[in-house]
Coordinates of C-alpha atoms in Angstrom, one line a residue:
X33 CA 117.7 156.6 108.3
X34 CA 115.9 153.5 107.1
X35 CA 117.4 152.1 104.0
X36 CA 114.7 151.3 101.0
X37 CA 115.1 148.1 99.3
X38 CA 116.5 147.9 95.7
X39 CA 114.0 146.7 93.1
X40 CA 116.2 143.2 92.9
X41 CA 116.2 143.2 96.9
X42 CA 112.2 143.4 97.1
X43 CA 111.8 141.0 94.0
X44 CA 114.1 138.3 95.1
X45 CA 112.8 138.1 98.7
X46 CA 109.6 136.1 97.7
X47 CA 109.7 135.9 94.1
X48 CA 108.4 132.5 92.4
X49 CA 110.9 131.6 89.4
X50 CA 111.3 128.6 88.0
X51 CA 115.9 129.2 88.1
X52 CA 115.1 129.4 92.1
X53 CA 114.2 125.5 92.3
X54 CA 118.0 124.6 90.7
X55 CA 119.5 127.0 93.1
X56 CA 117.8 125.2 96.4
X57 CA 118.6 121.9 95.3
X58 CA 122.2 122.6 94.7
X59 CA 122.5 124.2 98.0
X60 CA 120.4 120.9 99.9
X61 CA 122.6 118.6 97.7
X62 CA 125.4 119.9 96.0
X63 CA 127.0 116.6 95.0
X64 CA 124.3 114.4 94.6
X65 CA 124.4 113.6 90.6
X66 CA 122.1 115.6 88.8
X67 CA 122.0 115.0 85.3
X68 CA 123.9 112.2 83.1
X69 CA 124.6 112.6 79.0
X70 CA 126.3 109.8 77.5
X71 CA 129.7 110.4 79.3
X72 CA 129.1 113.7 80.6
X73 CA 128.1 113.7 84.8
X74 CA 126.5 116.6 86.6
X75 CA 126.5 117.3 89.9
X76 CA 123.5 119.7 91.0
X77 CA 126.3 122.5 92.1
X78 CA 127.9 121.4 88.5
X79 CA 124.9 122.4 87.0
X80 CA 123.9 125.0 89.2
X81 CA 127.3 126.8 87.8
X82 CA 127.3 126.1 84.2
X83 CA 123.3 127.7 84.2
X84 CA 125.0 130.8 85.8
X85 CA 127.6 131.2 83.9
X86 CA 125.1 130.5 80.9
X87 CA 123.4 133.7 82.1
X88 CA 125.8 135.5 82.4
X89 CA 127.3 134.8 79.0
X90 CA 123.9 135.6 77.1
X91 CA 123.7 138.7 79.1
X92 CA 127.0 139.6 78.0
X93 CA 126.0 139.1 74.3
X94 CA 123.1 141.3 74.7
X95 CA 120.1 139.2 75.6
X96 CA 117.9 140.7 78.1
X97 CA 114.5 139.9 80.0
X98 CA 111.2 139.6 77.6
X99 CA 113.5 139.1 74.9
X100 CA 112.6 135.0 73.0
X101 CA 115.6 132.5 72.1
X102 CA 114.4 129.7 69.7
X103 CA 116.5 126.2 70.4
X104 CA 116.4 123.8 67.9
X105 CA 117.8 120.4 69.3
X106 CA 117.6 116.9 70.3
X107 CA 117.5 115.9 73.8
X108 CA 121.1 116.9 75.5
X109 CA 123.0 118.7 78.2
X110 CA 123.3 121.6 76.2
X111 CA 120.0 122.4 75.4
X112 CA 119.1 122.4 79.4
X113 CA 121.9 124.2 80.5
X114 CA 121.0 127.0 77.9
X115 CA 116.7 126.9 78.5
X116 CA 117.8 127.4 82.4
X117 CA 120.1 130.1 81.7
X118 CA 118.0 131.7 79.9
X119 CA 115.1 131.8 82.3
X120 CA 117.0 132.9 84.7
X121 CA 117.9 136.3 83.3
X122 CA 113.8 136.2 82.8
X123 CA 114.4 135.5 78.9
X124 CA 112.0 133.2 77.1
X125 CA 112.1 129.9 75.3
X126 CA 110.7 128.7 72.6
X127 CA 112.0 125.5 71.6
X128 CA 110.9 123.8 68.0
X129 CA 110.2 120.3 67.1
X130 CA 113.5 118.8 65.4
X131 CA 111.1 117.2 62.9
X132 CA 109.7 120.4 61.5
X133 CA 110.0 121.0 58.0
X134 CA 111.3 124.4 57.2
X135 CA 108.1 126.2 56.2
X136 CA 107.1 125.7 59.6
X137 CA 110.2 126.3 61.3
X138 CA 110.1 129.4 59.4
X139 CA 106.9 130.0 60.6
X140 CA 106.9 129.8 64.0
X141 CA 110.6 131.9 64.0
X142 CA 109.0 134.7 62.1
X143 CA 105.7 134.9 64.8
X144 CA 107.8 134.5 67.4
X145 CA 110.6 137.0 67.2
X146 CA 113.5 135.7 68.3
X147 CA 116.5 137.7 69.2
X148 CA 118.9 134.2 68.7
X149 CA 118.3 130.8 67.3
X150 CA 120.6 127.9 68.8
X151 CA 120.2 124.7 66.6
X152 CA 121.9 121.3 66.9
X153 CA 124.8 121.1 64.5
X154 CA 123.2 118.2 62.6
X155 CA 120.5 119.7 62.2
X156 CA 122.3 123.5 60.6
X157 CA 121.6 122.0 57.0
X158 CA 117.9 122.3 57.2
X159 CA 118.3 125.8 59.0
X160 CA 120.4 127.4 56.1
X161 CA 118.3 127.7 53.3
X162 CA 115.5 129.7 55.2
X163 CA 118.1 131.3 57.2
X164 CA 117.8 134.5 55.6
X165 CA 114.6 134.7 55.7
X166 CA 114.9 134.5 59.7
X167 CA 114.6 138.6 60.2
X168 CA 114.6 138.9 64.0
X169 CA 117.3 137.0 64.4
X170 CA 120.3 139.0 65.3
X171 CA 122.4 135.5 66.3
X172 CA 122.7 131.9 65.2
X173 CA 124.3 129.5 67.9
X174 CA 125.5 126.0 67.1
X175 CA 124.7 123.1 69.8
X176 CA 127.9 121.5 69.6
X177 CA 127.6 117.9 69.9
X178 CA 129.6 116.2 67.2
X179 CA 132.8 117.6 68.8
X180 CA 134.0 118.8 65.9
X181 CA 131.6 121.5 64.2
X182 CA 132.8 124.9 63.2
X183 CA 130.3 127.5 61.3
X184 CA 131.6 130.6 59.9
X185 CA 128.8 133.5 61.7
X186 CA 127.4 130.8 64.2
X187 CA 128.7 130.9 67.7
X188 CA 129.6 127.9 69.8
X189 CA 127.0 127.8 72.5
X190 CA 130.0 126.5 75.1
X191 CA 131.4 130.0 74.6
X192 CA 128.5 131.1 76.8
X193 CA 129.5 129.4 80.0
X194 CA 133.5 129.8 79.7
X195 CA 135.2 128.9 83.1
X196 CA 136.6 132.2 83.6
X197 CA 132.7 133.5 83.5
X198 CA 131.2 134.2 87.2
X199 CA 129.3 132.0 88.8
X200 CA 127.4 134.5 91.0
X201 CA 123.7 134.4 90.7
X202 CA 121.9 137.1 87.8
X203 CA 120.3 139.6 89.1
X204 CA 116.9 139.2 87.2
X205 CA 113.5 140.7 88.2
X206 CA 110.9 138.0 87.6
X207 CA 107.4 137.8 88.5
X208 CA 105.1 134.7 88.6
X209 CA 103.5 136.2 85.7
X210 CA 106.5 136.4 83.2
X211 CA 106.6 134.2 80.2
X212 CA 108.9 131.2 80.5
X213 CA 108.3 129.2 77.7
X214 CA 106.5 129.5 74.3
X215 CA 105.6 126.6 72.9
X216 CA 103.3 126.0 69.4
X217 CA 101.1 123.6 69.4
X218 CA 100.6 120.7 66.5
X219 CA 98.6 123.2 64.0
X220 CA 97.0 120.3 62.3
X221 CA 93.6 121.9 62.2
X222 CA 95.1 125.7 61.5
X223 CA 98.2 127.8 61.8
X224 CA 100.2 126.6 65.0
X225 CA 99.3 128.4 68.2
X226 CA 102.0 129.7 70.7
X227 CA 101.2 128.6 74.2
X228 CA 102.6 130.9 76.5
X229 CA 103.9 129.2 79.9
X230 CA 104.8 131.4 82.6
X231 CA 107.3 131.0 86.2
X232 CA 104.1 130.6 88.3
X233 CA 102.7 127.8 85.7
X234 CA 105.7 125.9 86.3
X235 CA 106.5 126.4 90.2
X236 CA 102.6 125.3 90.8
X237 CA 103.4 121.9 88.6
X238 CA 106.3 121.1 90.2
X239 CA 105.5 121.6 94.0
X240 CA 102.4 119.2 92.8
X241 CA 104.8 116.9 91.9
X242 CA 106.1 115.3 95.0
X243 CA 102.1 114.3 95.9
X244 CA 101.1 113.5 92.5
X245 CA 104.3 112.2 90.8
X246 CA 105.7 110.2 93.7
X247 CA 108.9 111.7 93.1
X248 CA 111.3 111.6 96.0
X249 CA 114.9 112.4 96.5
X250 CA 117.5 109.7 94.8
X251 CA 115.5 108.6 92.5
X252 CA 117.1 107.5 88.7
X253 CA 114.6 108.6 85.9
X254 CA 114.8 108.5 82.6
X255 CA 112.1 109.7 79.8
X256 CA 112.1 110.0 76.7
X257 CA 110.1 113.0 75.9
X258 CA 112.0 115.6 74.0
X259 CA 112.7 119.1 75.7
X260 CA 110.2 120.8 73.3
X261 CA 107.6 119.5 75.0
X262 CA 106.2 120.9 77.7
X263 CA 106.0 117.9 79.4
X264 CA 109.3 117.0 79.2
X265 CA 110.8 120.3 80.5
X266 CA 108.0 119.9 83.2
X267 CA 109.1 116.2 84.7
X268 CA 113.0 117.3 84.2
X269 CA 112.2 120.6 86.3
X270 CA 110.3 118.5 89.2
X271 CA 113.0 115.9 89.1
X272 CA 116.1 118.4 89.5
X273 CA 113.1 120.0 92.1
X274 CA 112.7 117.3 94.4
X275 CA 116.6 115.9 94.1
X276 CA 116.2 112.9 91.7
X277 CA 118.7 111.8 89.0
X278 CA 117.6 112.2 85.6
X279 CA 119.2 110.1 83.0
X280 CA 119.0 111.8 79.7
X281 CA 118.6 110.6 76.1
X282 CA 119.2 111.8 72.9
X283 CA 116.5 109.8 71.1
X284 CA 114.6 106.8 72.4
X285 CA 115.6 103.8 71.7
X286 CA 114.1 100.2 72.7
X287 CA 117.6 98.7 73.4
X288 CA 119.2 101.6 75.0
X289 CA 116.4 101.8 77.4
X290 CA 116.1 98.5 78.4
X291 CA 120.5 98.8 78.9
X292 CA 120.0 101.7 80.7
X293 CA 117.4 100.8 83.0
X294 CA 119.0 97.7 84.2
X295 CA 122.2 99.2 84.4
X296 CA 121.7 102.4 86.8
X297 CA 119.1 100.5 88.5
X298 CA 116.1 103.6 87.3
X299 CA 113.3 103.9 89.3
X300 CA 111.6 106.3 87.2
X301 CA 110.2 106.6 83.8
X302 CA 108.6 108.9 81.7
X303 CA 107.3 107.8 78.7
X304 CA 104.5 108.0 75.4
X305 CA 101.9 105.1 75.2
X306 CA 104.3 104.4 72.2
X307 CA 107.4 102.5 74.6
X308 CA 104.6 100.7 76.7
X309 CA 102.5 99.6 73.8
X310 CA 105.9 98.7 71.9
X311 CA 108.3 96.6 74.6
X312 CA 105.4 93.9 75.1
X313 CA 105.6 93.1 71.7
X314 CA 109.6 91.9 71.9
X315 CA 110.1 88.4 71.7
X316 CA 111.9 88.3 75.3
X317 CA 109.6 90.7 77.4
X318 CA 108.7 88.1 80.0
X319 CA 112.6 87.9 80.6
X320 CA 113.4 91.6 81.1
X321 CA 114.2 92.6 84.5
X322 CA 112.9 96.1 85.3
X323 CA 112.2 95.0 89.1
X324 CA 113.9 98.7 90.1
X325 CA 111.3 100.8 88.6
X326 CA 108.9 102.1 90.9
X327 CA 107.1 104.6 89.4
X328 CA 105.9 104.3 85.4
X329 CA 104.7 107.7 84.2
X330 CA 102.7 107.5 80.7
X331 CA 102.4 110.9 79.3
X332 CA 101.1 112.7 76.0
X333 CA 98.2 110.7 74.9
X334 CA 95.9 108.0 76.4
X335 CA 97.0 104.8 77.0
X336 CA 94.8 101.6 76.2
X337 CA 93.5 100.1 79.5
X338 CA 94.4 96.7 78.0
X339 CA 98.3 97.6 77.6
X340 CA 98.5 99.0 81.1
X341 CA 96.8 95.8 82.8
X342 CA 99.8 93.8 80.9
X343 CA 102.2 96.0 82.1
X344 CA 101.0 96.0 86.4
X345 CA 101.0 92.4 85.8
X346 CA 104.6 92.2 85.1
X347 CA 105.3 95.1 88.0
X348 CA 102.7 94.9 90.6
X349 CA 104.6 96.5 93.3
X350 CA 105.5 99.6 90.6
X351 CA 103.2 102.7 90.9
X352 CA 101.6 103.2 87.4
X353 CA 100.3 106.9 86.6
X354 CA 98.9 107.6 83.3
X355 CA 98.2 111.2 82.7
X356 CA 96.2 113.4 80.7
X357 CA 96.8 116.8 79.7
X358 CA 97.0 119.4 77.1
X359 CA 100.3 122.1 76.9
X360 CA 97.4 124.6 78.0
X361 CA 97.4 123.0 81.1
X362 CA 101.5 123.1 81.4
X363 CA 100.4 120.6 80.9
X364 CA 98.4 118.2 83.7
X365 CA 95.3 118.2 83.9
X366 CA 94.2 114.8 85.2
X367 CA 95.5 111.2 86.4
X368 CA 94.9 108.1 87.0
X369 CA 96.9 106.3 89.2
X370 CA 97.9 102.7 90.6
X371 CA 94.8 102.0 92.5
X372 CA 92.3 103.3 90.6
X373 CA 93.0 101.4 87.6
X374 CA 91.1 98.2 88.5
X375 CA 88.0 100.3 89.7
X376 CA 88.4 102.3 86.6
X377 CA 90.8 101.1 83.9
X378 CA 88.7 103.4 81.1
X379 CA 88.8 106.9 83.4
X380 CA 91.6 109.5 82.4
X381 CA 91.7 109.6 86.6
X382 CA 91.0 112.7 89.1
X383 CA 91.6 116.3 88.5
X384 CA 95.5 117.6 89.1
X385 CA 96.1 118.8 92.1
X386 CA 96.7 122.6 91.1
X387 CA 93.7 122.8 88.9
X388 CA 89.4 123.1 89.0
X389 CA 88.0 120.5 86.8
X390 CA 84.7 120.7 85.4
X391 CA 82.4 119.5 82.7
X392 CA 80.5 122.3 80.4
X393 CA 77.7 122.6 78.0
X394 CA 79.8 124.6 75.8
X395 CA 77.1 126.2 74.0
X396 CA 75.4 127.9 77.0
X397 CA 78.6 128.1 79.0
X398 CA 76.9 126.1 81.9
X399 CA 78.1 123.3 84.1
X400 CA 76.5 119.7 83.2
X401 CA 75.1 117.2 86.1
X402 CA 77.7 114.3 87.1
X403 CA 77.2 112.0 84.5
X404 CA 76.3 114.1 81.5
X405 CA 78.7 114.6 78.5
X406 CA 79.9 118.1 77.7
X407 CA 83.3 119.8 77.6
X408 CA 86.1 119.1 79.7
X409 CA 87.1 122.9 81.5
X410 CA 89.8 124.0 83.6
X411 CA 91.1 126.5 85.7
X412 CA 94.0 127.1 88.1
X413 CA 97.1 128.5 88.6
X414 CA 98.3 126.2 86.4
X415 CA 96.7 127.4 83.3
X416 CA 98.5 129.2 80.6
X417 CA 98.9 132.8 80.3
X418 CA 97.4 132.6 76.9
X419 CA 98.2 132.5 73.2
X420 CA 100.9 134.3 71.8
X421 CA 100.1 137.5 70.0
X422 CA 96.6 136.3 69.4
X423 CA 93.9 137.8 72.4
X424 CA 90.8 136.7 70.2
X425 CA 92.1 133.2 69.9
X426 CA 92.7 133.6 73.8
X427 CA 89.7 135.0 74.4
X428 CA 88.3 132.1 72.9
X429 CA 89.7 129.4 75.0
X430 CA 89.3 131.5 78.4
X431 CA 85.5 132.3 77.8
X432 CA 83.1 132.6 81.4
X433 CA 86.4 132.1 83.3
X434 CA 87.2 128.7 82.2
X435 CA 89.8 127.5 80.1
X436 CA 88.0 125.4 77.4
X437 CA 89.8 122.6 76.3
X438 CA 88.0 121.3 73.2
X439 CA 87.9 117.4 74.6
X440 CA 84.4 116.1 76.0
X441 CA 84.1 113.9 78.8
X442 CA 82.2 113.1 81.5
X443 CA 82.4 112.9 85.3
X444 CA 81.0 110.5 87.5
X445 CA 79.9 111.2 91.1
X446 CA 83.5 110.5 92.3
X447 CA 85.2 112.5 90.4
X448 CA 86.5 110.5 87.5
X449 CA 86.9 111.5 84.1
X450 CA 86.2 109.5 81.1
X451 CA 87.3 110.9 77.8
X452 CA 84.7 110.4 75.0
X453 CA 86.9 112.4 72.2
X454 CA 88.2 115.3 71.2
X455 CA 85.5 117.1 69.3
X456 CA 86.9 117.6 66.3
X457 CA 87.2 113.8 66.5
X458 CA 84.0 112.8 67.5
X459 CA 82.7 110.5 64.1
X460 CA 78.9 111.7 63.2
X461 CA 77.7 108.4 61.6
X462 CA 74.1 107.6 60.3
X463 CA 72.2 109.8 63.2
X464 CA 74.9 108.8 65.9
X465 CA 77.7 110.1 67.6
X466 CA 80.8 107.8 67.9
X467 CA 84.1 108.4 69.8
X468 CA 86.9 107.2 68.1
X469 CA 88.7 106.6 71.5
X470 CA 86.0 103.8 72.7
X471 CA 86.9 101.7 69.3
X472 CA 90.0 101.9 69.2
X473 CA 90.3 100.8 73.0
X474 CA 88.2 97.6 72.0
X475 CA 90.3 97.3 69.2
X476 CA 93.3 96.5 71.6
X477 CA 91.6 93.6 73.1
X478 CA 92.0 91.5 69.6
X479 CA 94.8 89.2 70.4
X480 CA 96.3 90.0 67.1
X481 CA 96.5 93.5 67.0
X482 CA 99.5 95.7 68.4
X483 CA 98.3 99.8 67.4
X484 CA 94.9 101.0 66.6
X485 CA 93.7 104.0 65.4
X486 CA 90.0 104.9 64.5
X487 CA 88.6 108.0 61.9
X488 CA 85.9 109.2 60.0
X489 CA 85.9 109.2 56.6
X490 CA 83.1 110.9 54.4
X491 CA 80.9 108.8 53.1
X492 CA 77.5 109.9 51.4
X493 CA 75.4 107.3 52.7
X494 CA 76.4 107.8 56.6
X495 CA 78.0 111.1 56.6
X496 CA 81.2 109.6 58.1
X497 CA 82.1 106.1 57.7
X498 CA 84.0 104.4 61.3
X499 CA 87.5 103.7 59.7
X500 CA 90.2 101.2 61.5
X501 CA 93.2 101.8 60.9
X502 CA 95.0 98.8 62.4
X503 CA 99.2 97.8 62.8
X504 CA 99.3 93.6 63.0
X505 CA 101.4 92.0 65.9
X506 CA 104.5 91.0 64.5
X507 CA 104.1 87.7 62.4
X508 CA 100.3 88.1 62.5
X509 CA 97.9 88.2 59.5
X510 CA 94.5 89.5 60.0
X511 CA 92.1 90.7 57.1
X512 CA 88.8 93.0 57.1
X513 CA 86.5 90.3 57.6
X514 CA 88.2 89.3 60.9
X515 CA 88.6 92.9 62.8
X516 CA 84.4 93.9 61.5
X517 CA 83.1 90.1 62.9
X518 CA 85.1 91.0 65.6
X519 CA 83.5 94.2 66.6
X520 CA 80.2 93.3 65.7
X521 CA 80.0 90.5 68.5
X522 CA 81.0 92.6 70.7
X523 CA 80.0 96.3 69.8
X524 CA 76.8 98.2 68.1
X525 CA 76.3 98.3 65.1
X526 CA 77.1 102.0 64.0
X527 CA 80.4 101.9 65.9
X528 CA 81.6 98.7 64.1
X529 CA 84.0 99.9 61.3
X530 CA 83.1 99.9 57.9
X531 CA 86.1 100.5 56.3
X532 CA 89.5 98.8 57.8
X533 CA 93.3 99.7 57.0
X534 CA 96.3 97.8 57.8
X535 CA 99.8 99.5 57.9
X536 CA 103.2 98.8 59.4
X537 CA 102.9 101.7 61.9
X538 CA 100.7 104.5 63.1
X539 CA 102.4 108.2 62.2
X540 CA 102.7 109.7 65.6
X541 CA 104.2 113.0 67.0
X542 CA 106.6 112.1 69.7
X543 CA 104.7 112.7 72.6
X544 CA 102.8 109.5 71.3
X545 CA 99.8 111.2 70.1
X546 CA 98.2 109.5 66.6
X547 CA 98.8 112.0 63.5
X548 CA 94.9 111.7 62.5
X549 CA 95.2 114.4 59.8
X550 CA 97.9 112.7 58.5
X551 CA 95.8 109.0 58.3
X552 CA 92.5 110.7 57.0
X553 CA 94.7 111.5 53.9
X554 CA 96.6 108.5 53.3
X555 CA 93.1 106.9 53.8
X556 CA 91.1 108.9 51.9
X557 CA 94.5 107.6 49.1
X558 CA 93.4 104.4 49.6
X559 CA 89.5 104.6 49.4
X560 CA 89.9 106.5 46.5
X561 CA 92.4 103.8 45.1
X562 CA 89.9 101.2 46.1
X563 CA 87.0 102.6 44.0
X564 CA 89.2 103.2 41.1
X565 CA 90.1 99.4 41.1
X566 CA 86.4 98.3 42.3
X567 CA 83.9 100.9 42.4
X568 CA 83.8 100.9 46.4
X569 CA 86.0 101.0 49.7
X570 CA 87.0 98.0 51.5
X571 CA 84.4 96.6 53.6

């Protein structure tokens, strides 16, 4: 009599999960070295076991498939041991910003419906007083990493992997649908959405990797993305994928990187615009040895041509990719890489490899010429399984089969995609259509200026007045008069900006993207300060 398979046995036979790629690794290279924490070394069996014994510890306190964990954290050992674990019992994560304030914390516990919350123990006192207010939450863990933390009703998260736990593999049925990951997005125009990321969104990314990413086994990277961002989790995954080394950090910092990447000799990094825009300006650049790095990934916003060209002078043998995408998109959607930066230094590069890039007139739901600007659509196997809890919001976005991502473009006859703006940034001044991308690029070409960012104020003459808001090189003065002559030698007339800020530095998330909503306010501060004191803005 034939034996029928088990539901595990017919599952795990060809099953795409994203706890499978640690497993194969650790079997090709047991003791190649992992991951590194300050003075804690992992081995990729060493890690391999403390995930399974993670699983089996949250299974043991109850947590099953489908159900959410919320993680709370800085970058650290900890955190990744417990986000693997928990996918691979086919549980989902859905880790917060650490700089959330608790109305928002608050917010995006109570959509999501978590069954635990693990949080950093430095960061406990800004859970406690909405704590109560948390109702799904049946446990609170502590992330352990001041060595000496104790809460009363919060569990170590160590407990979970205890070395008399088994180190077998869980016996989880996962599909390429599942959920992996929830992750909310910004919210700075509305409530925050939660982006759902599934096994199959993740496996199709990393397999990319080794062609797009020019990963390959034994290489050192570090980044310094946090694990809440889809990109970070992304890169780490492809890393552990392919065999590489990744070096991780609890919080960038200028100095450390610099120590580290000399030290361990890293050949990889992973960072915001905000490190490559940031590391030119220190005194002794020119002196810095970085001659190990051979691949320089720029991820979470667009980087200005101008900073990139100063950076493949001083490494012209490195590969330089700088990558555009949207946690939609889990979350690459385009690149431009070494090559094609001289041919093209202002393209966002060629579609991903896993996804179907086109450009849309939105309003008719059509496809535009090459050449023609419209909105930037996607679709692949890449794309995410939608929003959380909201099917009108994802109906939305997923409208004629597509996957609209709310930035315009357009597409020459090669392929390459040049970003105009994101729409709701696109400044409607006097008649004209300006993207705030293109002036703040050009704005990067004045010798004295280190960080740019451009906005639309209202004005009742021009409906939106082009506003600069600009961060000096350090020990540089410039004034108005200098950026607007500046700009109107070498720009039209309705782009040049007609009111200009100067600040110490640009509020950014830490993915490197500019805080706009944040600046229109502070600027609309100082206009309104201005006319107070004068009767008009600065011009």
């Amino acid at each position: 009599m034939t034996k029928s398979l088990t539901p595990y046995e017919e599952n795990v036979v060809r099953r795409v999960a994203v706890g499978d790629l640690l497993i194969r690794t650790a079997a090709r290279y047991p003791h190649m070295k992992a991951l590194c924490f300050r003075d804690r070394n992992y081995s990729f069996a060493e890690l391999n076991t403390a995930v399974n014994r993670c699983a089996y510890g949250l299974t043991k306190m109850g947590i099953m498939k489908g159900d959410r964990c919320a993680i709370l954290s800085h970058n650290c050992d900890q955190f990744v041991i417990l986000w693997w674990g928990l996918m691979k019992i086919g549980a989902i994560v859905v880790p917060l910003n650490f700089m959330l304030k608790n109305e928002e914390v608050s917010y995006i516990i109570n959509h999501s419906e978590p069954v635990a919350f693990f949080v950093e123990d430095k960061l406990i006192p800004n859970v406690l007083p909405i704590k109560d207010k948390l109702k799904t939450v049946q446990t609170f863990g502590y992330i352990n990493l001041a060595g000496d933390a104790s809460m009363e009703d919060w569990m170590n998260i160590e407990d979970l992997w205890k070395d008399e736990y088994p180190v077998t593999e869980p016996e989880a049925l996962i599909y390429p649908d599942d959920p992996a990951l929830i992750l909310y997005t910004s919210g700075t125009e509305s409530a925050p959405k939660g982006v759902v990321n599934t096994h199959l969104n993740f496996f199709t990314l990393v397999l990319s990797a080794a062609v797009d990413l020019h990963f390959v086994r034994g290489d050192v990277a570090i980044g310094g993305i946090p694990l809440y961002h889809v990109a970070a989790m992304y890169l780490f995954i492809a890393g552990i994928a392919i065999g590489a080394t990744n070096l991780m950090e609890y919080a960038p910092d200028p100095a450390e990187i610099i120590k580290f990447t000399q030290q361990n000799k890293v050949t990889v990094w992973v960072w915001p615009p905000t490190l490559y825009i940031n590391l030119p300006l220190l005194p002794n650049f020119d002196q810095l040895d970085f001659s190990s790095l051979k691949v320089c990934i720029i991820f979470g916003s667009l980087c200005p041509p101008a900073i990139i060209e100063r950076w493949r002078k001083k490494l012209p043998s490195a590969q330089f990719l700088n990558y555009y995408g949207q946690t939609e998109m889990s979350p690459l959607g385009a690149c431009l890489q070494n090559e094609d930066f001289t041919a093209h230094p202002d393209s966002i590069g060629r579609s991903h490899l896993p996804l179907e890039l086109k450009v849309f007139d939105s309003i008719h739901n059509k496809e535009l010429p090459r050449g023609e600007v419209g909105e930037l659509v996607a679709r692949g196997p890449a794309i995410m399984l939608g929003y959380y809890k909201d099917k009108e919001k994802t109906a939305t976005a997923f409208r004629g089969g597509w996957h609209h991502t709310g930035d315009i473009v357009r597409m020459d006859e090669e392929g390459f995609i040049y970003f105009v703006d994101r729409a709701k940034d696109i400044i409607k001044t006097g008649g004209e259509n300006v993207s705030s991308q293109e002036v703040e690029a050009f704005l990067y070409k004045h010798p004295k200026v280190a960080d740019a960012a451009v906005i639309g104020m209202p004005d009742p003459v021009w409906s939106e007045a082009v506003t600069a808001v600009i961060v000096p090189k350090p020990g540089e003065t410039i004034d108005e008069k200098e950026i607007i002559n500046f700009c109107k030698s070498n720009i039209a007339a309705y782009k040049v900006p007609k009111n200009v800020f100067f600040v110490e530095a640009l509020p950014r998330n830490p993915s490197g993207k500019v805080l706009k909503n944040i600046l229109r306010k502070e600027c609309e501060k100082r206009l309104q300060e201005n006319f107070q004191a004068h009767g008009e803005g600065v011009k």
